[in-house]
C-alpha atoms as a printed R data frame, in Angstrom:
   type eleno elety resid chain resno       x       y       z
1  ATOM     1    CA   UNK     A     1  -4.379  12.685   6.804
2  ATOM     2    CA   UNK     A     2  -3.787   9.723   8.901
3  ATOM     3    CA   UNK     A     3  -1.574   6.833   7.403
4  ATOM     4    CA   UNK     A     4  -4.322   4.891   8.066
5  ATOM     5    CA   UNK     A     5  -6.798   6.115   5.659
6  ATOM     6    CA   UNK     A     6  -3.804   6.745   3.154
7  ATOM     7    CA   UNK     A     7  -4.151   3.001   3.235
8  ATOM     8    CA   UNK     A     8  -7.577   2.727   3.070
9  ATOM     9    CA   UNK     A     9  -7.572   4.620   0.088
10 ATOM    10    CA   UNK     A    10  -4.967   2.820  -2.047
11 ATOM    11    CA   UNK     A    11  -6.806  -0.216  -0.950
12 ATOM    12    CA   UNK     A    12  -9.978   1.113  -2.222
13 ATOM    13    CA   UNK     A    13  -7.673   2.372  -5.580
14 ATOM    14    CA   UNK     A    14  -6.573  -1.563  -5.699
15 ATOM    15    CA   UNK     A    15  -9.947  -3.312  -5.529
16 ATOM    16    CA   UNK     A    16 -13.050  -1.431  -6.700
17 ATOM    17    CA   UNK     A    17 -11.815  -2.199 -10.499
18 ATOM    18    CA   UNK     A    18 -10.642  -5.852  -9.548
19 ATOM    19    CA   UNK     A    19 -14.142  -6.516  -8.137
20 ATOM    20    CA   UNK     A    20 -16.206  -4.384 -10.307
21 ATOM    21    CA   UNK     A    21 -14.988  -7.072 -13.301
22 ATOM    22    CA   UNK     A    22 -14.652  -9.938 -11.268
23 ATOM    23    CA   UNK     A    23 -18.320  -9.279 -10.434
24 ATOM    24    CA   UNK     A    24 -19.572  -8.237 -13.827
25 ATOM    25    CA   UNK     A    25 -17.613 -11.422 -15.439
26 ATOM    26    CA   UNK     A    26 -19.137 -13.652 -12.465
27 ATOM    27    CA   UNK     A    27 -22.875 -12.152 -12.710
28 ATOM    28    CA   UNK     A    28 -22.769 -12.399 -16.208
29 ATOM    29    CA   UNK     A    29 -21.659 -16.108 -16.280
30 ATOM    30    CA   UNK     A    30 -24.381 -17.207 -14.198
31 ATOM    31    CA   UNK     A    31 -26.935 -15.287 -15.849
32 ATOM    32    CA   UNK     A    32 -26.211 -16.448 -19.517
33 ATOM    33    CA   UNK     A    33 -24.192 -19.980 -18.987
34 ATOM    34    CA   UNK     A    34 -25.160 -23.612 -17.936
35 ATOM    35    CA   UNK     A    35 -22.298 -25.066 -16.551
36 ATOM    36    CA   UNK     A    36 -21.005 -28.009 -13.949
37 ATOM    37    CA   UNK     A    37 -20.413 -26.446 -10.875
38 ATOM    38    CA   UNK     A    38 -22.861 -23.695 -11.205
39 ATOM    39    CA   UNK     A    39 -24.550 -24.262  -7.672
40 ATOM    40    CA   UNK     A    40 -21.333 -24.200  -6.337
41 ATOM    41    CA   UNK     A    41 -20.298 -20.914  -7.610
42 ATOM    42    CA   UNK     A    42 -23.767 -19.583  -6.942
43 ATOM    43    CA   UNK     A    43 -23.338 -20.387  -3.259
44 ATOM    44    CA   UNK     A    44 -20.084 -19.089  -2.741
45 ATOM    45    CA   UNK     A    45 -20.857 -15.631  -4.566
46 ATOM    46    CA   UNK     A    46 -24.188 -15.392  -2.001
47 ATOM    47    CA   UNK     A    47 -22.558 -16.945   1.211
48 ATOM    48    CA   UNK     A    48 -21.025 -13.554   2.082
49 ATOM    49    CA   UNK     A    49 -23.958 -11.926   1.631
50 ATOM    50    CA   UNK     A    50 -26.120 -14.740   4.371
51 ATOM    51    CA   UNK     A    51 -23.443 -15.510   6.629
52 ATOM    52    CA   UNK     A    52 -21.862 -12.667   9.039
53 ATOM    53    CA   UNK     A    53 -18.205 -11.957   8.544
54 ATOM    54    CA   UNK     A    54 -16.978 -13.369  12.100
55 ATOM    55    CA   UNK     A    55 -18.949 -16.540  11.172
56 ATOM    56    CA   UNK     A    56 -17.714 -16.445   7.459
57 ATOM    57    CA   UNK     A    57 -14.159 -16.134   9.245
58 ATOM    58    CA   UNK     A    58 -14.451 -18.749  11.337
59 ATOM    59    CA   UNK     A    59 -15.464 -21.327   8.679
60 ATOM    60    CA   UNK     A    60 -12.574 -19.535   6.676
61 ATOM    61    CA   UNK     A    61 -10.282 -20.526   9.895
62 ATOM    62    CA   UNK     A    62 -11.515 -23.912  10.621
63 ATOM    63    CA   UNK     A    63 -10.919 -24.886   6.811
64 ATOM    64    CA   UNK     A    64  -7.544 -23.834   6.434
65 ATOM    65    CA   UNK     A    65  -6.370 -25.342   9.773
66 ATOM    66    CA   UNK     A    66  -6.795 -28.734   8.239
67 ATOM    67    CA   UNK     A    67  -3.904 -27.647   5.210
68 ATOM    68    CA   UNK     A    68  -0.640 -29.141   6.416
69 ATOM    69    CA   UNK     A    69   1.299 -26.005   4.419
70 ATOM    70    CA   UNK     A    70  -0.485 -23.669   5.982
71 ATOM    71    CA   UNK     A    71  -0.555 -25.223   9.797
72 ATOM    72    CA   UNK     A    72   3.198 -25.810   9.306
73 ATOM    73    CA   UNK     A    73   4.154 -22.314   7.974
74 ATOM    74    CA   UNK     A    74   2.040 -21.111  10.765
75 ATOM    75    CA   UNK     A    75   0.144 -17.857   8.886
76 ATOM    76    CA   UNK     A    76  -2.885 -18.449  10.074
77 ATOM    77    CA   UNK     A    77  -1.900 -16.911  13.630
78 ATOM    78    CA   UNK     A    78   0.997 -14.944  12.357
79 ATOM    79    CA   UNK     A    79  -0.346 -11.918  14.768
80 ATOM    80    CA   UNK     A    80  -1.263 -14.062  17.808
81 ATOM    81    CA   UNK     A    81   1.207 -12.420  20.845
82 ATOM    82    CA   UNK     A    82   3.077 -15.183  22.673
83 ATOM    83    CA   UNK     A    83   1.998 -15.699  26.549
């Protein structure tokens, strides 16, 4: 096998459970709870499913630029090659 799907795999290990409660707990909140900041969390648990990922990532990237930590510590481009 190629190391590459080795890692796909204990990826897949990692997060199926992680979201399958996340998304139970999350679901089941909204279903059965009135709360402040309900549209909010409504809109951010749909958003992935309206928006395409390069958009999503691009909002994602615009956003974070604006965090002095995380301009300064430069991650966001981490894998950018130098000219």
């Amino acid at each position: 096998m190629t190391p590459s799907f080795i890692v796909s795999l204990k990826v897949l290990i990692i997060d199926v459970p992680i979201l399958f409660f996340m998304g139970t707990l999350i679901g089941w909140t909204l279903a059965k709870k009135q709360f402040k900041g309900r549209t909010l969390v409504d809109t951010l648990v749909v958003l992935p499913i309206v928006l395409p990922p390069s958009v999503l990532g691009l909002y994602l990237l615009m956003t974070l630029s604006h965090i002095p930590f995380i301009r300064e510590s430069r991650i966001l481009f981490l894998f950018r090659q130098p000219l």
